[in-house]
PDB file of C-alpha atoms in Angstrom:
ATOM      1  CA  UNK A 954      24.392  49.457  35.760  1.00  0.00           C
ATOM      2  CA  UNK A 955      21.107  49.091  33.938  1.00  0.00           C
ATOM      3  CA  UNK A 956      22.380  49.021  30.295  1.00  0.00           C
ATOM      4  CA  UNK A 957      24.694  45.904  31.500  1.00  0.00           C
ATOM      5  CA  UNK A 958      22.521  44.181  32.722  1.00  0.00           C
ATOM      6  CA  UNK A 959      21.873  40.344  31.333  1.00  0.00           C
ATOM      7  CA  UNK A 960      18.327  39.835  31.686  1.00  0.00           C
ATOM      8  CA  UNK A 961      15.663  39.913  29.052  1.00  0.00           C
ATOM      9  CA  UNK A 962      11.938  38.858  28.887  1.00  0.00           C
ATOM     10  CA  UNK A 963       9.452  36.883  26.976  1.00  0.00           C
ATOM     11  CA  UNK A 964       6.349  38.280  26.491  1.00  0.00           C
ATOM     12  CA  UNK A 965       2.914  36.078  24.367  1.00  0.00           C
ATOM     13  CA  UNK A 966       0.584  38.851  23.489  1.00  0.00           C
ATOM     14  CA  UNK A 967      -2.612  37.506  23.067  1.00  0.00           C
ATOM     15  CA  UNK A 968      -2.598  36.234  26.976  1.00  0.00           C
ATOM     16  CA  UNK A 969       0.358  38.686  28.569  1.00  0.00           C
ATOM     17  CA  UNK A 970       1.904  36.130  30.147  1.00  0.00           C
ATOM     18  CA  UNK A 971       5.437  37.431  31.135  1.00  0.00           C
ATOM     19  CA  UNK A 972       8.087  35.328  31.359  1.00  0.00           C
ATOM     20  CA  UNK A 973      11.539  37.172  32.922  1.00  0.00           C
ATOM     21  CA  UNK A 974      15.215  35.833  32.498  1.00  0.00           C
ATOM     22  CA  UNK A 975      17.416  37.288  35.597  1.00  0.00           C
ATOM     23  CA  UNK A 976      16.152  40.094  37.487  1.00  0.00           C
ATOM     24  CA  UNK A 977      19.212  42.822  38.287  1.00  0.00           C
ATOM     25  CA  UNK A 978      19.306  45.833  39.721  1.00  0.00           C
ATOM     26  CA  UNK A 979      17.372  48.170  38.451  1.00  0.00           C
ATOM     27  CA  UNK A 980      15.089  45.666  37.013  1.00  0.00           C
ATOM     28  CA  UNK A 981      11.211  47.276  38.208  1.00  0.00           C
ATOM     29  CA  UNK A 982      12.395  50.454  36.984  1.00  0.00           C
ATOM     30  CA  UNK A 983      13.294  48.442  33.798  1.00  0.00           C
ATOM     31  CA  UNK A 984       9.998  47.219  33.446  1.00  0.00           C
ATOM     32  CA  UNK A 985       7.882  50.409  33.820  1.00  0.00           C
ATOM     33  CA  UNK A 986       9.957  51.488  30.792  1.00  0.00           C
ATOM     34  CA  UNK A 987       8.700  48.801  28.794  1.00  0.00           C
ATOM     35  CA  UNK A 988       5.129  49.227  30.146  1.00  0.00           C
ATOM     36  CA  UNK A 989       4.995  45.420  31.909  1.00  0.00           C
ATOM     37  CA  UNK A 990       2.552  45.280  34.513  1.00  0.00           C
ATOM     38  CA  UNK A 991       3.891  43.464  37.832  1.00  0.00           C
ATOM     39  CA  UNK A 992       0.957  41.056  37.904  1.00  0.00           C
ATOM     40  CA  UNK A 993       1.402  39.474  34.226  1.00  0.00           C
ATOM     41  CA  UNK A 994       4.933  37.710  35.316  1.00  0.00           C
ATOM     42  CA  UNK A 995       4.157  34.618  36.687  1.00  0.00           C
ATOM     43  CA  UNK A 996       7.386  32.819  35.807  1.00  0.00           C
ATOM     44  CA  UNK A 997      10.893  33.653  36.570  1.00  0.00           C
ATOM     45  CA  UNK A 998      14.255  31.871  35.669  1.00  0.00           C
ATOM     46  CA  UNK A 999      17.601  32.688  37.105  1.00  0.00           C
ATOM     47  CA  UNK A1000      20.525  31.429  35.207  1.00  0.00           C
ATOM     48  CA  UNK A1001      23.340  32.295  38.103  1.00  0.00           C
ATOM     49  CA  UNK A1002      23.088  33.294  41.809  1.00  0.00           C
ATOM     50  CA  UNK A1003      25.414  36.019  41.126  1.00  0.00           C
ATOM     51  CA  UNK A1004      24.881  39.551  42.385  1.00  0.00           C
ATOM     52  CA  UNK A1005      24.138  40.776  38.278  1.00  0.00           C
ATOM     53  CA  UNK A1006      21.488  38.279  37.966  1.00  0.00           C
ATOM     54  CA  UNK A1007      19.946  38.515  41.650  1.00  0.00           C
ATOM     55  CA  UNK A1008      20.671  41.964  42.760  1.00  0.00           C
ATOM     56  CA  UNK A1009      16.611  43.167  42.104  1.00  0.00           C
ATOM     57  CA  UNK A1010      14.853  39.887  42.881  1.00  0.00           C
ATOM     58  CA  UNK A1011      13.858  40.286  46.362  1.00  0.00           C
ATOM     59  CA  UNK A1012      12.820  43.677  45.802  1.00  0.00           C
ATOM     60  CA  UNK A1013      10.876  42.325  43.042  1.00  0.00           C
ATOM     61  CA  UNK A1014       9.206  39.523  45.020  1.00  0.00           C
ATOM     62  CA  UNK A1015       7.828  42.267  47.577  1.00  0.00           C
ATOM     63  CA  UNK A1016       6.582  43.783  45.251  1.00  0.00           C
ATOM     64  CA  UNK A1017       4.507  41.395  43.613  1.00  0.00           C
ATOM     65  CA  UNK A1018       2.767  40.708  47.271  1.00  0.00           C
ATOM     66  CA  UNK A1019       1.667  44.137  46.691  1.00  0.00           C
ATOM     67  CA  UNK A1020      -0.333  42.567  44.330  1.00  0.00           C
ATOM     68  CA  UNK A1021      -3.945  40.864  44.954  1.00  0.00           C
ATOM     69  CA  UNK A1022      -3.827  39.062  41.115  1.00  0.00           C
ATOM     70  CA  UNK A1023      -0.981  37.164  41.819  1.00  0.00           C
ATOM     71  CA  UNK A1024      -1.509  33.676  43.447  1.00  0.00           C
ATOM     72  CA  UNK A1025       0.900  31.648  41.919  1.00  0.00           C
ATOM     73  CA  UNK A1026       4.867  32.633  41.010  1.00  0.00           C
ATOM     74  CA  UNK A1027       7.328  29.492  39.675  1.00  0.00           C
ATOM     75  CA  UNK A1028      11.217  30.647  39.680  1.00  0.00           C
ATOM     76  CA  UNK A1029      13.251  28.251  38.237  1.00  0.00           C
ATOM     77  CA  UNK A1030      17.635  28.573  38.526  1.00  0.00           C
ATOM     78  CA  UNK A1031      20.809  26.415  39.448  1.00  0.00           C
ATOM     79  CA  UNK A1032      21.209  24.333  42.749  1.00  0.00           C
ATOM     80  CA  UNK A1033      21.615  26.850  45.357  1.00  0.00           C
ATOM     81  CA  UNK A1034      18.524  28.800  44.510  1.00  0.00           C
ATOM     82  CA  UNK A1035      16.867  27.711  47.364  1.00  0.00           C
ATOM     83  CA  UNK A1036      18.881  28.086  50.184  1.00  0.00           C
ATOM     84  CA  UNK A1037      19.820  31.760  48.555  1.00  0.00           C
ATOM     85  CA  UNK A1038      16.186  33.258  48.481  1.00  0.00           C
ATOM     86  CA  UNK A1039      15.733  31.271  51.891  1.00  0.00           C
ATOM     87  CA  UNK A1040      18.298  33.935  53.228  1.00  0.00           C
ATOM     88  CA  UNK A1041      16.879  36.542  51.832  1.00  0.00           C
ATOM     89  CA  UNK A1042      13.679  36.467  53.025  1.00  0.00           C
ATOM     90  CA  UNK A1043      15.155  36.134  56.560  1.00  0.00           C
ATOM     91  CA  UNK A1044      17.478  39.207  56.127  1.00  0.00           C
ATOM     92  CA  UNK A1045      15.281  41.221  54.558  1.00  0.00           C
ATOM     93  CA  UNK A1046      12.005  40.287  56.979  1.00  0.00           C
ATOM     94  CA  UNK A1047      10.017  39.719  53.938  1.00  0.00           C
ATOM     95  CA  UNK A1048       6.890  37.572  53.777  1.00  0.00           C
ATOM     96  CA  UNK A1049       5.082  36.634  50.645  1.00  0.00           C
ATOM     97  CA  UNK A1050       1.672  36.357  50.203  1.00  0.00           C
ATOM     98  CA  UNK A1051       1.526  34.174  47.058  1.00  0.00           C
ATOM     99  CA  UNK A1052       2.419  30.481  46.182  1.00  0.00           C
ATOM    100  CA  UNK A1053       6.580  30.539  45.369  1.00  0.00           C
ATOM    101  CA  UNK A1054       7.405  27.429  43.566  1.00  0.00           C
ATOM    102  CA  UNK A1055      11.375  27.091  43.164  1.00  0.00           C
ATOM    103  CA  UNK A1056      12.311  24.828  40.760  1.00  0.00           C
ATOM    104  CA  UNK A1057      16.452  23.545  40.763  1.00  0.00           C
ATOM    105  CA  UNK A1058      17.296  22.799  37.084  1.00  0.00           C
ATOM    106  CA  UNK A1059      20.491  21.588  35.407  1.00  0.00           C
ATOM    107  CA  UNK A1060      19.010  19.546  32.302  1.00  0.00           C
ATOM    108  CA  UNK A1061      15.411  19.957  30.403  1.00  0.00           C
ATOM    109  CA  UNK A1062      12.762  21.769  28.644  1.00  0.00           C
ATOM    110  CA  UNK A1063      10.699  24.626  30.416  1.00  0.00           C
ATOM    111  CA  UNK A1064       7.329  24.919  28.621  1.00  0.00           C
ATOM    112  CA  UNK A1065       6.748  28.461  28.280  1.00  0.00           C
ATOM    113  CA  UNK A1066       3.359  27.943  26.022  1.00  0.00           C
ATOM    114  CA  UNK A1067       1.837  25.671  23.615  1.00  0.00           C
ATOM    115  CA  UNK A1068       4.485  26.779  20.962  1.00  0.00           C
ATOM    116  CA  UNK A1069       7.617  28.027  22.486  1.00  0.00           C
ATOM    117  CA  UNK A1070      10.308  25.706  24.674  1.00  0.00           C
ATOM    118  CA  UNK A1071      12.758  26.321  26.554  1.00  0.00           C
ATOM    119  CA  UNK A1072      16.016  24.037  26.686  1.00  0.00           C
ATOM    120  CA  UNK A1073      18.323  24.601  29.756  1.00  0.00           C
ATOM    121  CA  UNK A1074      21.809  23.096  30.152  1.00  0.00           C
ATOM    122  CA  UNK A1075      24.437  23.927  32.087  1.00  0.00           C
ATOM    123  CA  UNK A1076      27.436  26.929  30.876  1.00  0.00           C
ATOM    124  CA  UNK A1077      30.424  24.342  31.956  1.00  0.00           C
ATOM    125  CA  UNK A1078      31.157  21.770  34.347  1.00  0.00           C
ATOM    126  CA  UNK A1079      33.067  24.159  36.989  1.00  0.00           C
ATOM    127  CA  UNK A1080      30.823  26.884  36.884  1.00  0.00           C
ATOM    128  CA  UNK A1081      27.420  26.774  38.638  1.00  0.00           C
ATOM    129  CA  UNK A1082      25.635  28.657  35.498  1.00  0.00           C
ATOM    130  CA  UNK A1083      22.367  27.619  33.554  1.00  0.00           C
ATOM    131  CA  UNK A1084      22.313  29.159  29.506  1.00  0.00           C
ATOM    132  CA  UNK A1085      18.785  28.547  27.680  1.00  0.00           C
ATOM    133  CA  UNK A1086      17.863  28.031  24.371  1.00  0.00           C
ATOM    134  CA  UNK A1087      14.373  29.729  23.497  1.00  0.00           C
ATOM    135  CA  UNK A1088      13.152  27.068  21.092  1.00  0.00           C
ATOM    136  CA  UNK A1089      10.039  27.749  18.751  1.00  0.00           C
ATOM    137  CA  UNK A1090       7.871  24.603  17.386  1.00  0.00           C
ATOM    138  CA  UNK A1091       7.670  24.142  13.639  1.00  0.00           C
ATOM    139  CA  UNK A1092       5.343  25.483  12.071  1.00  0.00           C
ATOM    140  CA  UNK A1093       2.609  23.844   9.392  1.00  0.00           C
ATOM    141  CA  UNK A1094       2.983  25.433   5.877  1.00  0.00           C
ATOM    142  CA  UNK A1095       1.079  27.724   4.095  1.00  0.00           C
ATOM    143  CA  UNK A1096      -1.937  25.850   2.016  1.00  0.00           C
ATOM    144  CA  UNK A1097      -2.795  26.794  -1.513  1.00  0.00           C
ATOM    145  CA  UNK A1098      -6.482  27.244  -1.662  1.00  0.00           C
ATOM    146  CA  UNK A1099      -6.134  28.150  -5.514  1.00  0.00           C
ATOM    147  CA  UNK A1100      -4.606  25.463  -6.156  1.00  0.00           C
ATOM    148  CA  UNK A1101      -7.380  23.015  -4.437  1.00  0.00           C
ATOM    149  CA  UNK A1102     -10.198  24.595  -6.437  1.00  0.00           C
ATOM    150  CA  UNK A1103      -8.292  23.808  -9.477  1.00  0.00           C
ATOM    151  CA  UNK A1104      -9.001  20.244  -8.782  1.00  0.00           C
ATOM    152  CA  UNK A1105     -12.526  21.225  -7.548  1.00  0.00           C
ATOM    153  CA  UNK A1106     -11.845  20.522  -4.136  1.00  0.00           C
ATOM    154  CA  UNK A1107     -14.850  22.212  -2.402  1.00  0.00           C
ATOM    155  CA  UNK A1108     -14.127  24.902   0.885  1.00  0.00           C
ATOM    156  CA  UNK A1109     -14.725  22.795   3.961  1.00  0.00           C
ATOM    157  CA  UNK A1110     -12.958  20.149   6.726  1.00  0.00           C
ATOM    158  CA  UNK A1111     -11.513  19.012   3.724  1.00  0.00           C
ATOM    159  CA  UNK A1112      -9.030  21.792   3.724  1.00  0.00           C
ATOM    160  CA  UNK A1113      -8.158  21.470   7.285  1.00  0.00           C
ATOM    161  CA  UNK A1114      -7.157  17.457   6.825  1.00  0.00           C
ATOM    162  CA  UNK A1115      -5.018  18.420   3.620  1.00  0.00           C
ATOM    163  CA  UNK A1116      -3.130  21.395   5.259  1.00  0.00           C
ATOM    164  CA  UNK A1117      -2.087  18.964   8.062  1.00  0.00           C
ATOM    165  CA  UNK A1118      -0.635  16.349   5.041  1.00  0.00           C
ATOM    166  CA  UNK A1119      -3.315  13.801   5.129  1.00  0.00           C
ATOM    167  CA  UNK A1120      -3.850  11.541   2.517  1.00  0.00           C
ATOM    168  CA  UNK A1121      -7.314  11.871   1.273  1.00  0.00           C
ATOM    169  CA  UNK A1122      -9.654   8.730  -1.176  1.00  0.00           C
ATOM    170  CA  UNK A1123     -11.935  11.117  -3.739  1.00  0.00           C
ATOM    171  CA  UNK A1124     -15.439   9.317  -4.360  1.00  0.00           C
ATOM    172  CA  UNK A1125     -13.883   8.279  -8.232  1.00  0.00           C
ATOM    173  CA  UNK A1126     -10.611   6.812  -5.897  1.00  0.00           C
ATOM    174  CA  UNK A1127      -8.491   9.120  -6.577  1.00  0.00           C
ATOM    175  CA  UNK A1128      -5.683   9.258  -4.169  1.00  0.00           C
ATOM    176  CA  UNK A1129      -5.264  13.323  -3.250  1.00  0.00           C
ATOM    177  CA  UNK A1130      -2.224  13.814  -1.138  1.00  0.00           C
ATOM    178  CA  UNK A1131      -2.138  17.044   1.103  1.00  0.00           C
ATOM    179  CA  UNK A1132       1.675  17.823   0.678  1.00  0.00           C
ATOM    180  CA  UNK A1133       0.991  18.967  -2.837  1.00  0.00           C
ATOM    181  CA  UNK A1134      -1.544  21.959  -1.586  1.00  0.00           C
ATOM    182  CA  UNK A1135       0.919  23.048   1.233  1.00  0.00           C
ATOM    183  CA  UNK A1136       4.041  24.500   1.459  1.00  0.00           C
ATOM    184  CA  UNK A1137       6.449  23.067   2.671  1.00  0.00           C
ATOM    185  CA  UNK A1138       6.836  22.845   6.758  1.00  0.00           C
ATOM    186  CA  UNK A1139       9.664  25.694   8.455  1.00  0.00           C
ATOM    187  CA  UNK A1140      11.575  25.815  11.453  1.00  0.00           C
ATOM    188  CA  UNK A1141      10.259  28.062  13.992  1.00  0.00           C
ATOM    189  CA  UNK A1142      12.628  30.933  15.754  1.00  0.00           C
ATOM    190  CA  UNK A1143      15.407  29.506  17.944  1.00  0.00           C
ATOM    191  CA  UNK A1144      17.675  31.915  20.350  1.00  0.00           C
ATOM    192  CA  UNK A1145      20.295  31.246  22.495  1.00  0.00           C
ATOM    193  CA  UNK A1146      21.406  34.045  24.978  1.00  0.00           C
ATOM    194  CA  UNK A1147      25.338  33.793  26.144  1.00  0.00           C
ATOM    195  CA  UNK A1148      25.917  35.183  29.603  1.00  0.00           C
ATOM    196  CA  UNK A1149      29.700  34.635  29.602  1.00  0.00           C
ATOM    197  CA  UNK A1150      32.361  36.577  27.897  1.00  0.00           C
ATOM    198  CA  UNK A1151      34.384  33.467  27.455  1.00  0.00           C
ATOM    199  CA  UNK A1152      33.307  30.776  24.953  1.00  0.00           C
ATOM    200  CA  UNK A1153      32.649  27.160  26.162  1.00  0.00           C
ATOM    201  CA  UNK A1154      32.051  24.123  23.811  1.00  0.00           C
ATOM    202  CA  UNK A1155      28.954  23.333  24.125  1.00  0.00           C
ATOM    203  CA  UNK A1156      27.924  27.041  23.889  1.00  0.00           C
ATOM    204  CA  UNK A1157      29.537  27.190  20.362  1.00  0.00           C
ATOM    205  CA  UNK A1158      27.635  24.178  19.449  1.00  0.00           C
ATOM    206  CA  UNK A1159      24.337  26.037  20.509  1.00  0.00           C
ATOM    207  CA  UNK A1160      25.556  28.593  18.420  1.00  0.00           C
ATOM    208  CA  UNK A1161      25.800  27.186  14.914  1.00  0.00           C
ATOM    209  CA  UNK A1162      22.354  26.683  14.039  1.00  0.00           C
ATOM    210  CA  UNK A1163      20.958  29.604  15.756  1.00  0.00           C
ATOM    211  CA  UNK A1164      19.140  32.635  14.236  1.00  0.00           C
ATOM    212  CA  UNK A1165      19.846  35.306  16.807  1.00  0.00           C
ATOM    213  CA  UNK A1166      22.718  35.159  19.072  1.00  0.00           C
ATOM    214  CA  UNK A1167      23.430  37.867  22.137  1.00  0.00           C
ATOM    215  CA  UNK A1168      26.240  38.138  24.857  1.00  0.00           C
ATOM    216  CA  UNK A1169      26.265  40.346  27.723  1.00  0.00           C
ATOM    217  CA  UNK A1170      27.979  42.823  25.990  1.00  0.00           C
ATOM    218  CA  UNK A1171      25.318  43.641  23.755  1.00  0.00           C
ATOM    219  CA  UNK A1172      23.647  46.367  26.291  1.00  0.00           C
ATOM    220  CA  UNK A1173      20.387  44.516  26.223  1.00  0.00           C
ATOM    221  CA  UNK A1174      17.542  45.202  28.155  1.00  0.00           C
ATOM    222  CA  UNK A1175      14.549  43.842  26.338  1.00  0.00           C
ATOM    223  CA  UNK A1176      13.915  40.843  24.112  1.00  0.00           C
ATOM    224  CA  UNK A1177      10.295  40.346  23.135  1.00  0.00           C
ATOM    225  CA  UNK A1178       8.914  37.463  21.337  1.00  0.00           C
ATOM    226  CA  UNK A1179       5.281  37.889  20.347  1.00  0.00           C
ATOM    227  CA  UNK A1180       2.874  34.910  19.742  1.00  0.00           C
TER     228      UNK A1180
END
């Protein structure tokens, strides 16, 4: 059941700040594998209320009330998210002993930190299924410090202004433009993860300028993206 499973994680290293995509069975035991502490996920995102996707969520959520260094979790999914953790709290007796913010999505952008989005839109029309695009920001190009002290440009601000493109006036009025001491700017990583065996227009469209592409028969249990 494990290796089937359709969930993956995000994971920013410098602040471990988790951020989990579906939570099936199986899915604590998942995470002791891949040495993720409890406390660090703080955001949670459910792209379908079926039993695959929810299966280990209200284990989960007990679980993290175990915990005194959570105070705040946000779980964001499709209309009916509500109503479905609503009944499982009552079934299951449960009480949690942190802030849950639900969030109902069909449209947007999730802001997972300052340089990685999210993009959410639905799978199809019929089907009451969120897909996500994990969307990184461009990035500024590489500056050419060799190439500034050619033209005796001294180490200082100065480089900081021309690496961002500005257009700088020299004491002599020379005009020194920065996009000749940087490289050029590059698109940043972008990911789309298909949950559905069957292939929908506008998940094709995703698809065709995307640099890393998974469905659920993949077997994957892990995707980490490192900032």
């Amino acid at each position: 059941m494990i290796h089937k499973s359709i969930s993956f994680l995000v994971k920013r290293s410098s602040m471990g700040i988790v951020w989990l995509f579906n939570c099936p069975e199986g899915c604590q035991h998942i995470l002791i594998q891949k040495k993720i502490k409890l406390h660090q996920i703080n955001n949670i995102f459910i792209t379908s209320l079926d039993v695959k996707s929810t299966a280990g969520i209200i284990g989960l959520l007990s679980s993290l009330s175990l915990s005194s260094r959570i105070h705040t979790l946000s779980i964001y999914g499709p209309q009916g998210l509500f109503q479905y953790l609503q009944f499982l709290r009552k079934y299951s007796q449960t009480t949690f002993k942190y802030r849950l913010d639900i969030h109902i999505l069909r449209y947007g952008f999730i802001k997972i930190n300052s340089s990685c989005n999210t993009y959410v839109s639905p799978a199809n029309c019929s089907i009451n299924q969120l897909q996500c695009i994990i969307l990184e920001e461009e990035k500024i190009g590489r500056f050419k410090p060799l190439k500034a002290s050619i033209f005796h440009i001294k180490t200082g601000p100065l480089y900081g202004k021309l690496k961002l493109k500005y257009q700088l006036i020299g004491p002599d009025g020379c005009l020194i433009r920065g996009k000749f001491f940087t490289n050029p700017y590059y698109s940043g990583f972008k990911a789309i993860y298909c949950f559905h065996k069957y292939c929908y227009r506008n998940s094709i469209e995703f698809t065709l300028k995307t640099n890393t592409i998974r469905d659920q028969n993949n077997k994957l249990t892990g995707l980490y993206i490192l900032y």
